[in-house]
């Protein structure tokens, strides 16, 4: 289903509950009333094209394949990506850590297995932090610099040098998949942990892992299919001028 | 250790039978096959006929016929009898069981006791046959931090063969990353924690 601006936001959320964390990144909180997407955007001065693109991309993974370059600004995009990172690091990761810790604490005979899961997830977190750090400290600043230079018409030779040394192409190549380990973790829990009474906790953990997995995959799609092409265009503009 | 080990429970108390079932669930490989009440007809024949490995008996459920029943069960060398006891159970009764479980213990103590009785090996889950011997060997080297090339050299295989095995391992286990494989290998005692310390 294609999500459009005159649809009621409430209907869309009922239809796909996993969009809740997405809208909250735009500052739309539950209890938003009965308005259309357009109405909500107006009230909150949110760029509607941008919100619709993100919602559609999240709702239907094939959506971006059909889409041409979007009109919204790179600033907006990076703001959103940073917020998403923040959501992973201060919400999702601690929640999952907490669930695993609780299971370890309550476990009786299989303590060592849960300790392995704790260790696995701790390493995963380190890796994710590194991934995010690289983007926030190297990739995004580079993109913003390009964008500002074009906007202010201040294209320096050092910027051109920079593009030649580090283009967004290298980011595209180095951009690794951070969901794979979550899938492994889910398989371990489903198939290989000894059966025990704590099924409810395991179910909750699986739900959290699945939600994070989906969110990360979507986030990566936005980076690969929206950010990268946009930046390629910016690079081209700088090099031509 | 692939077959499940059967338990028969004799008690009138629902709390005991359901409690034991939940303990058995914690130790994979154990199965409560039947719960009998003390008044069950031909109890000893039924128990012996079912060929259980463990018979857990609540002395309260049987009272007078307890001693003859235990005598019969203890004659079968395959059967291990476990008495559900507490501090007021007489020594005379306790001494007739091959093992006892203290019913006033907390969950952790009960699992410990039961595990000690049934033997440690049942606690491990049963995944060995999921991947072949060769694959297990390759998995072991991979999680110890060896590269495909190292493994190929060690096992006198071509690198191509190692890669094929590796893909098979990933597919069979549903685990793709080395960290995931490491957790699997440790859980199934394919490697020791000290052997992988460098790589995880
Ligand atoms: Fe990112
Ligand atoms: Fe990323």
Short mmCIF file of C-alpha atoms and ligand atoms in Angstrom, two decimals:
data_model
loop_
_atom_site.label_atom_id
_atom_site.label_comp_id
_atom_site.label_asym_id
_atom_site.label_seq_id
_atom_site.Cartn_x
_atom_site.Cartn_y
_atom_site.Cartn_z
CA UNK A 1 0.00 0.00 0.00
CA UNK A 2 1.35 3.39 -0.99
CA UNK A 3 1.05 5.89 1.84
CA UNK A 4 -0.28 9.27 0.72
CA UNK A 5 -0.62 12.68 2.29
CA UNK A 6 -4.40 12.74 2.62
CA UNK A 7 -4.51 9.45 4.54
CA UNK A 8 -5.18 9.61 8.24
CA UNK A 9 -2.01 9.08 10.18
CA UNK A 10 -3.89 6.98 12.75
CA UNK A 11 -5.06 4.54 10.07
CA UNK A 12 -1.51 4.10 8.83
CA UNK A 13 -0.16 3.43 12.30
CA UNK A 14 -2.90 0.91 13.06
CA UNK A 15 -2.00 -0.77 9.79
CA UNK A 16 1.75 -0.87 10.49
CA UNK A 17 2.64 -0.45 14.13
CA UNK A 18 6.38 -0.59 13.43
CA UNK A 19 6.11 3.00 12.12
CA UNK A 20 5.69 4.34 15.67
CA UNK A 21 9.42 4.85 16.34
CA UNK A 22 9.75 6.39 12.88
CA UNK A 23 7.17 9.11 13.44
CA UNK A 24 8.52 9.82 16.89
CA UNK A 25 11.86 10.71 15.25
CA UNK A 26 9.93 13.48 13.51
CA UNK A 27 8.54 14.65 16.83
CA UNK A 28 5.10 13.14 16.24
CA UNK A 29 4.07 11.46 19.47
CA UNK A 30 1.23 9.02 20.07
CA UNK A 31 -1.95 10.85 20.97
CA UNK A 32 -1.64 12.93 17.79
CA UNK A 33 -5.40 12.93 17.12
CA UNK A 34 -7.36 12.13 14.00
CA UNK A 35 -5.59 14.23 11.39
CA UNK A 36 -4.28 13.41 7.94
CA UNK A 37 -0.54 13.15 7.37
CA UNK A 38 -0.65 16.53 5.68
CA UNK A 39 -2.44 18.12 8.62
CA UNK A 40 0.04 16.75 11.13
CA UNK A 41 2.95 17.96 9.00
CA UNK A 42 1.53 21.45 8.74
CA UNK A 43 1.01 21.72 12.47
CA UNK A 44 4.50 20.52 13.26
CA UNK A 45 6.17 22.17 10.24
CA UNK A 46 7.55 18.88 8.99
CA UNK A 47 8.66 18.52 5.36
CA UNK A 48 5.85 16.34 4.03
CA UNK A 49 7.73 14.87 1.06
CA UNK A 50 10.47 13.79 3.37
CA UNK A 51 8.13 12.19 5.92
CA UNK A 52 6.20 10.37 3.19
CA UNK A 53 9.38 9.06 1.61
CA UNK A 54 10.64 7.70 4.93
CA UNK A 55 7.28 6.21 5.89
CA UNK A 56 6.87 4.56 2.50
CA UNK A 57 10.43 3.25 2.48
CA UNK A 58 9.91 1.78 5.91
CA UNK A 59 6.52 0.35 5.10
CA UNK A 60 7.45 -1.18 1.75
CA UNK A 61 11.12 -2.11 1.21
CA UNK A 62 10.68 -2.00 -2.58
CA UNK A 63 9.43 1.56 -2.54
CA UNK A 64 12.79 3.25 -3.03
CA UNK A 65 13.69 1.16 -6.06
CA UNK A 66 10.90 2.83 -7.96
CA UNK A 67 11.65 6.32 -6.80
CA UNK A 68 13.82 8.98 -8.40
CA UNK A 69 15.88 11.42 -6.41
CA UNK A 70 13.80 13.16 -3.80
CA UNK A 71 13.46 16.89 -3.49
CA UNK A 72 14.11 17.34 0.23
CA UNK A 73 17.40 18.68 1.52
CA UNK A 74 20.46 16.78 2.61
CA UNK A 75 20.40 18.57 5.98
CA UNK A 76 17.01 17.15 6.75
CA UNK A 77 18.12 13.69 5.77
CA UNK A 78 21.19 13.76 7.96
CA UNK A 79 19.22 15.14 10.86
CA UNK A 80 16.89 12.18 10.55
CA UNK A 81 19.72 9.65 10.26
CA UNK A 82 21.39 11.05 13.38
CA UNK A 83 18.14 10.83 15.30
CA UNK A 84 17.80 7.23 14.26
CA UNK A 85 21.32 6.46 15.51
CA UNK A 86 20.40 8.09 18.80
CA UNK A 87 17.30 5.92 19.04
CA UNK A 88 19.38 2.76 18.61
CA UNK A 89 22.01 3.70 21.12
CA UNK A 90 19.81 5.15 23.85
CA UNK A 91 16.67 3.01 23.47
CA UNK A 92 16.92 -0.19 21.53
CA UNK A 93 20.36 -1.42 22.56
CA UNK A 94 19.83 -0.82 26.31
CA UNK A 95 16.40 -2.47 26.14
CA UNK A 96 17.83 -5.59 24.59
CA UNK A 97 20.78 -5.64 26.97
CA UNK A 98 18.36 -5.42 29.84
CA UNK A 99 16.30 -8.35 28.58
CA UNK A 100 19.37 -10.55 28.18
CA UNK A 101 20.70 -9.55 31.60
CA UNK A 102 17.37 -10.41 33.17
CA UNK A 103 17.35 -13.82 31.53
CA UNK A 104 20.88 -14.48 32.72
CA UNK A 105 19.92 -13.50 36.25
CA UNK A 106 16.85 -15.73 36.32
CA UNK A 107 18.47 -18.70 34.62
CA UNK A 108 19.39 -21.71 36.67
CA UNK A 109 21.25 -24.43 34.85
CA UNK A 110 22.02 -22.68 31.61
CA UNK A 111 23.74 -19.62 33.02
CA UNK A 112 26.81 -19.98 30.86
CA UNK A 113 24.73 -19.89 27.66
CA UNK A 114 23.18 -16.59 28.68
CA UNK A 115 26.59 -15.25 29.54
CA UNK A 116 27.65 -16.09 25.98
CA UNK A 117 24.67 -14.15 24.67
CA UNK A 118 25.62 -11.21 26.89
CA UNK A 119 29.13 -11.25 25.52
CA UNK A 120 27.91 -11.62 21.96
CA UNK A 121 25.60 -8.66 22.30
CA UNK A 122 28.21 -6.53 24.01
CA UNK A 123 30.55 -7.11 21.07
CA UNK A 124 27.73 -6.35 18.70
CA UNK A 125 27.12 -3.06 20.46
CA UNK A 126 30.80 -2.12 20.16
CA UNK A 127 30.63 -2.82 16.45
CA UNK A 128 27.46 -0.79 15.98
CA UNK A 129 28.90 2.14 17.91
CA UNK A 130 31.95 2.05 15.65
CA UNK A 131 29.78 1.98 12.54
CA UNK A 132 27.72 4.93 13.74
CA UNK A 133 30.78 6.85 14.88
CA UNK A 134 32.36 6.57 11.48
CA UNK A 135 29.22 7.93 9.83
CA UNK A 136 28.71 10.77 12.26
CA UNK A 137 32.33 11.86 12.49
CA UNK A 138 33.50 11.31 8.91
CA UNK A 139 30.73 10.68 6.40
CA UNK A 140 28.01 13.12 7.45
CA UNK A 141 30.36 16.07 8.05
CA UNK A 142 31.79 15.49 4.59
CA UNK A 143 28.31 15.54 3.07
CA UNK A 144 27.34 18.69 4.94
CA UNK A 145 30.54 20.40 3.89
CA UNK A 146 29.77 19.66 0.26
CA UNK A 147 26.23 20.84 0.65
CA UNK A 148 27.24 24.10 2.34
CA UNK A 149 29.92 24.81 -0.19
CA UNK A 150 27.41 24.52 -3.01
CA UNK A 151 24.76 26.53 -1.22
CA UNK A 152 27.19 29.36 -0.44
CA UNK A 153 29.00 29.05 -3.72
CA UNK A 154 32.32 28.61 -1.94
CA UNK A 155 33.97 25.79 -3.77
CA UNK A 156 37.61 25.70 -2.80
CA UNK A 157 40.40 23.71 -4.36
CA UNK A 158 40.91 21.88 -1.08
CA UNK A 159 37.33 20.67 -1.27
CA UNK A 160 37.91 19.37 -4.75
CA UNK A 161 41.01 17.58 -3.49
CA UNK A 162 38.93 16.07 -0.72
CA UNK A 163 36.38 14.68 -3.15
CA UNK A 164 39.14 13.12 -5.17
CA UNK A 165 40.58 11.50 -2.06
CA UNK A 166 37.36 10.44 -0.35
CA UNK A 167 34.23 10.28 -2.40
CA UNK A 168 30.90 8.88 -1.25
CA UNK A 169 31.70 5.90 -3.46
CA UNK A 170 34.18 4.67 -0.85
CA UNK A 171 31.49 4.95 1.80
CA UNK A 172 29.16 2.90 -0.34
CA UNK A 173 31.80 0.21 -0.58
CA UNK A 174 32.80 0.16 3.08
CA UNK A 175 29.23 0.43 4.35
CA UNK A 176 28.76 -2.96 6.01
CA UNK A 177 25.71 -4.87 7.01
CA UNK A 178 25.00 -4.56 10.73
CA UNK A 179 21.83 -6.67 10.82
CA UNK A 180 23.43 -10.01 10.08
CA UNK A 181 24.54 -10.66 13.64
CA UNK A 182 21.05 -9.97 14.93
CA UNK A 183 19.69 -12.64 12.62
CA UNK A 184 22.30 -15.06 13.97
CA UNK A 185 21.32 -14.21 17.51
CA UNK A 186 17.67 -14.87 16.74
CA UNK A 187 18.52 -18.25 15.26
CA UNK A 188 20.58 -19.16 18.30
CA UNK A 189 17.68 -18.32 20.60
CA UNK A 190 15.12 -20.10 18.46
CA UNK A 191 17.13 -23.22 17.74
CA UNK A 192 20.01 -23.79 20.10
CA UNK A 193 19.34 -22.43 23.57
CA UNK A 194 18.16 -25.28 25.81
CA UNK A 195 14.40 -25.16 26.28
CA UNK A 196 13.36 -23.62 29.56
CA UNK A 197 10.43 -22.02 31.33
CA UNK A 198 11.31 -18.46 30.35
CA UNK A 199 9.48 -18.58 27.00
CA UNK A 200 7.83 -15.23 27.57
CA UNK A 201 11.15 -13.45 28.07
CA UNK A 202 12.60 -15.14 25.00
CA UNK A 203 9.60 -14.09 22.97
CA UNK A 204 10.02 -10.49 24.08
CA UNK A 205 13.71 -10.59 23.25
CA UNK A 206 12.95 -12.01 19.79
CA UNK A 207 10.40 -9.26 19.19
CA UNK A 208 12.90 -6.57 20.17
CA UNK A 209 15.62 -8.08 18.00
CA UNK A 210 13.25 -8.31 15.05
CA UNK A 211 12.21 -4.68 15.45
CA UNK A 212 15.81 -3.50 15.62
CA UNK A 213 16.75 -5.68 12.66
CA UNK A 214 13.99 -4.14 10.55
CA UNK A 215 14.79 -0.60 11.64
CA UNK A 216 18.50 -1.03 10.89
CA UNK A 217 17.80 -2.53 7.47
CA UNK A 218 15.54 0.39 6.65
CA UNK A 219 18.10 2.86 7.91
CA UNK A 220 20.78 1.30 5.72
CA UNK A 221 18.46 1.47 2.70
CA UNK A 222 17.95 5.17 3.30
CA UNK A 223 21.71 5.67 3.53
CA UNK A 224 22.43 3.61 0.42
CA UNK A 225 19.52 4.58 -1.79
CA UNK A 226 18.80 8.17 -0.76
CA UNK A 227 21.91 9.62 0.82
CA UNK A 228 24.49 8.15 -1.55
CA UNK A 229 22.80 9.17 -4.83
CA UNK A 230 22.15 12.65 -3.45
CA UNK A 231 25.78 13.05 -2.49
CA UNK A 232 26.98 11.69 -5.81
CA UNK A 233 25.02 14.47 -7.41
CA UNK A 234 26.54 17.07 -5.08
CA UNK A 235 30.03 15.78 -5.89
CA UNK A 236 29.34 16.03 -9.58
CA UNK A 237 28.14 19.62 -9.15
CA UNK A 238 31.28 20.60 -7.30
CA UNK A 239 33.62 18.97 -9.80
CA UNK A 240 31.87 20.54 -12.79
CA UNK A 241 31.97 24.09 -11.45
CA UNK B 1 22.68 -38.96 24.81
CA UNK B 2 20.37 -38.44 21.89
CA UNK B 3 17.43 -40.38 23.31
CA UNK B 4 15.25 -38.81 25.95
CA UNK B 5 15.40 -40.31 29.41
CA UNK B 6 12.07 -41.26 30.88
CA UNK B 7 10.79 -40.34 34.30
CA UNK B 8 7.72 -41.78 36.01
CA UNK B 9 6.25 -39.87 38.90
CA UNK B 10 4.12 -41.33 41.67
CA UNK B 11 2.23 -38.74 43.68
CA UNK B 12 -1.29 -37.63 44.51
CA UNK B 13 -0.25 -34.01 44.75
CA UNK B 14 -0.72 -31.96 41.63
CA UNK B 15 1.80 -29.40 42.86
CA UNK B 16 4.49 -32.08 42.96
CA UNK B 17 3.74 -33.58 39.57
CA UNK B 18 3.53 -30.25 37.78
CA UNK B 19 6.61 -29.02 39.65
CA UNK B 20 8.61 -32.04 38.54
CA UNK B 21 7.45 -31.61 34.97
CA UNK B 22 8.69 -28.06 34.97
CA UNK B 23 12.04 -29.13 36.45
CA UNK B 24 12.39 -31.79 33.77
CA UNK B 25 11.80 -29.14 31.14
CA UNK B 26 14.77 -27.18 32.47
CA UNK B 27 17.04 -30.15 31.89
CA UNK B 28 16.60 -30.96 28.26
CA UNK B 29 16.61 -34.64 27.41
CA UNK B 30 14.36 -35.55 30.33
CA UNK B 31 10.74 -36.45 29.88
CA UNK B 32 8.05 -37.11 32.46
CA UNK B 33 6.28 -39.94 30.74
CA UNK B 34 3.61 -40.74 33.26
CA UNK B 35 2.23 -39.57 36.59
CA UNK B 36 0.50 -42.20 38.73
CA UNK B 37 -1.40 -41.70 41.92
CA UNK B 38 -0.62 -43.97 44.87
CA UNK B 39 -3.86 -45.90 44.46
CA UNK B 40 -3.10 -46.97 40.87
CA UNK B 41 -3.74 -50.70 40.43
CA UNK B 42 -0.76 -52.95 39.67
CA UNK B 43 1.48 -49.94 40.13
CA UNK B 44 4.81 -51.76 40.22
CA UNK B 45 4.10 -53.79 37.08
CA UNK B 46 3.04 -50.67 35.22
CA UNK B 47 6.16 -48.81 36.25
CA UNK B 48 8.56 -51.62 35.43
CA UNK B 49 6.77 -52.28 32.14
CA UNK B 50 7.31 -48.71 31.02
CA UNK B 51 11.09 -49.12 31.42
CA UNK B 52 11.74 -45.68 32.88
CA UNK B 53 15.21 -44.62 33.92
CA UNK B 54 13.98 -42.69 36.95
CA UNK B 55 11.00 -43.16 39.23
CA UNK B 56 10.22 -40.21 41.47
CA UNK B 57 8.01 -41.22 44.39
CA UNK B 58 6.15 -39.16 46.93
CA UNK B 59 6.10 -41.47 50.03
CA UNK B 60 2.90 -39.75 51.20
CA UNK B 61 1.06 -41.09 48.17
CA UNK B 62 1.70 -44.72 48.97
CA UNK B 63 2.17 -45.02 52.72
CA UNK B 64 1.84 -48.74 53.60
CA UNK B 65 2.81 -50.35 50.32
CA UNK B 66 5.83 -48.09 49.87
CA UNK B 67 8.42 -50.54 51.13
CA UNK B 68 7.29 -53.51 49.02
CA UNK B 69 7.08 -51.24 45.96
CA UNK B 70 10.58 -49.92 46.48
CA UNK B 71 11.89 -53.44 47.00
CA UNK B 72 10.49 -54.48 43.62
CA UNK B 73 11.74 -51.38 41.83
CA UNK B 74 15.19 -51.64 43.35
CA UNK B 75 15.50 -55.17 42.01
CA UNK B 76 15.46 -53.75 38.48
CA UNK B 77 19.03 -52.58 37.87
CA UNK B 78 17.90 -50.14 35.15
CA UNK B 79 15.67 -48.13 37.47
CA UNK B 80 16.85 -45.32 39.72
CA UNK B 81 14.41 -44.45 42.50
CA UNK B 82 14.15 -40.89 43.78
CA UNK B 83 12.19 -40.06 46.92
CA UNK B 84 10.46 -36.74 47.50
CA UNK B 85 11.40 -36.01 51.09
CA UNK B 86 11.41 -33.26 53.66
CA UNK B 87 12.83 -32.80 57.14
CA UNK B 88 10.13 -34.93 58.76
CA UNK B 89 10.64 -37.95 56.50
CA UNK B 90 12.02 -40.83 58.57
CA UNK B 91 15.51 -42.15 57.93
CA UNK B 92 14.02 -45.59 57.48
CA UNK B 93 12.20 -44.35 54.39
CA UNK B 94 14.99 -42.15 53.07
CA UNK B 95 17.46 -45.03 53.15
CA UNK B 96 15.29 -47.13 50.83
CA UNK B 97 15.52 -44.73 47.90
CA UNK B 98 18.62 -44.62 45.77
CA UNK B 99 18.33 -40.80 45.72
CA UNK B 100 16.22 -38.10 47.28
CA UNK B 101 14.93 -34.66 46.33
CA UNK B 102 14.16 -32.26 49.14
CA UNK B 103 10.71 -30.81 48.45
CA UNK B 104 11.35 -27.70 50.53
CA UNK B 105 14.24 -26.58 48.32
CA UNK B 106 13.98 -23.60 45.98
CA UNK B 107 13.99 -23.99 42.23
CA UNK B 108 17.73 -23.60 41.91
CA UNK B 109 18.51 -26.20 44.58
CA UNK B 110 16.04 -28.66 43.09
CA UNK B 111 17.51 -28.34 39.63
CA UNK B 112 21.00 -28.78 41.05
CA UNK B 113 19.95 -31.91 42.92
CA UNK B 114 18.09 -33.37 40.00
CA UNK B 115 20.95 -32.62 37.68
CA UNK B 116 23.38 -34.32 40.03
CA UNK B 117 21.16 -37.39 40.10
CA UNK B 118 20.45 -37.71 36.39
CA UNK B 119 24.01 -36.92 35.42
CA UNK B 120 25.46 -33.90 33.83
CA UNK B 121 25.25 -35.04 30.25
CA UNK B 122 21.52 -34.51 29.87
CA UNK B 123 21.88 -30.78 30.34
CA UNK B 124 23.55 -30.44 26.98
CA UNK B 125 21.24 -30.11 24.07
CA UNK B 126 21.52 -32.45 21.24
CA UNK B 127 22.82 -30.72 18.13
CA UNK B 128 25.77 -32.85 17.17
CA UNK B 129 24.25 -34.60 14.22
CA UNK B 130 23.16 -31.27 12.72
CA UNK B 131 26.53 -30.78 11.06
CA UNK B 132 28.86 -33.56 9.93
CA UNK B 133 32.11 -34.51 11.62
CA UNK B 134 34.17 -32.73 8.96
CA UNK B 135 32.03 -29.63 9.24
CA UNK B 136 32.37 -29.66 13.01
CA UNK B 137 36.13 -29.83 12.62
CA UNK B 138 36.14 -26.87 10.24
CA UNK B 139 33.77 -24.93 12.47
CA UNK B 140 36.16 -25.46 15.34
CA UNK B 141 39.10 -23.94 13.47
CA UNK B 142 37.02 -21.05 12.17
CA UNK B 143 35.89 -19.97 15.60
CA UNK B 144 39.43 -20.30 16.88
CA UNK B 145 40.30 -17.52 14.48
CA UNK B 146 41.90 -19.46 11.63
CA UNK B 147 41.38 -18.16 8.09
CA UNK B 148 39.99 -20.27 5.27
CA UNK B 149 43.53 -20.70 3.99
CA UNK B 150 44.81 -21.84 7.42
CA UNK B 151 42.03 -24.41 7.65
CA UNK B 152 42.73 -25.65 4.15
CA UNK B 153 46.42 -26.12 5.01
CA UNK B 154 45.69 -27.84 8.30
CA UNK B 155 43.22 -30.33 6.88
CA UNK B 156 44.91 -30.81 3.48
CA UNK B 157 41.88 -29.51 1.64
CA UNK B 158 41.60 -27.01 -1.18
CA UNK B 159 40.44 -23.56 -0.18
CA UNK B 160 37.45 -24.11 -2.42
CA UNK B 161 36.41 -27.17 -0.41
CA UNK B 162 36.75 -25.24 2.83
CA UNK B 163 34.52 -22.49 1.44
CA UNK B 164 31.92 -25.04 0.34
CA UNK B 165 31.91 -26.59 3.81
CA UNK B 166 31.64 -23.16 5.32
CA UNK B 167 28.60 -22.28 3.28
CA UNK B 168 27.00 -25.58 4.26
CA UNK B 169 27.66 -24.85 7.93
CA UNK B 170 26.08 -21.41 7.59
CA UNK B 171 23.06 -22.81 5.88
CA UNK B 172 22.54 -25.78 8.18
CA UNK B 173 22.89 -23.79 11.37
CA UNK B 174 21.27 -20.58 10.15
CA UNK B 175 24.27 -18.68 11.51
CA UNK B 176 26.45 -16.60 9.22
CA UNK B 177 28.87 -14.56 11.32
CA UNK B 178 31.94 -15.91 13.08
CA UNK B 179 30.73 -14.46 16.40
CA UNK B 180 27.44 -16.30 16.00
CA UNK B 181 29.24 -19.53 15.15
CA UNK B 182 31.43 -19.05 18.20
CA UNK B 183 28.41 -18.89 20.48
CA UNK B 184 27.05 -22.04 18.86
CA UNK B 185 30.36 -23.88 19.18
CA UNK B 186 30.73 -22.94 22.85
CA UNK B 187 27.16 -23.89 23.70
CA UNK B 188 27.69 -27.30 22.17
CA UNK B 189 31.13 -27.87 23.65
CA UNK B 190 32.76 -28.02 20.23
CA UNK B 191 35.42 -25.66 21.56
CA UNK B 192 36.51 -24.54 24.98
CA UNK B 193 36.22 -20.91 26.04
CA UNK B 194 40.02 -20.70 26.37
CA UNK B 195 40.46 -21.77 22.75
CA UNK B 196 38.40 -18.89 21.41
CA UNK B 197 39.32 -16.17 23.87
CA UNK B 198 41.49 -14.39 21.35
CA UNK B 199 38.87 -14.29 18.67
CA UNK B 200 35.76 -13.25 20.59
FE1 LIG C 1 23.73 5.04 9.91
FE1 LIG C 2 25.06 2.78 8.24
#
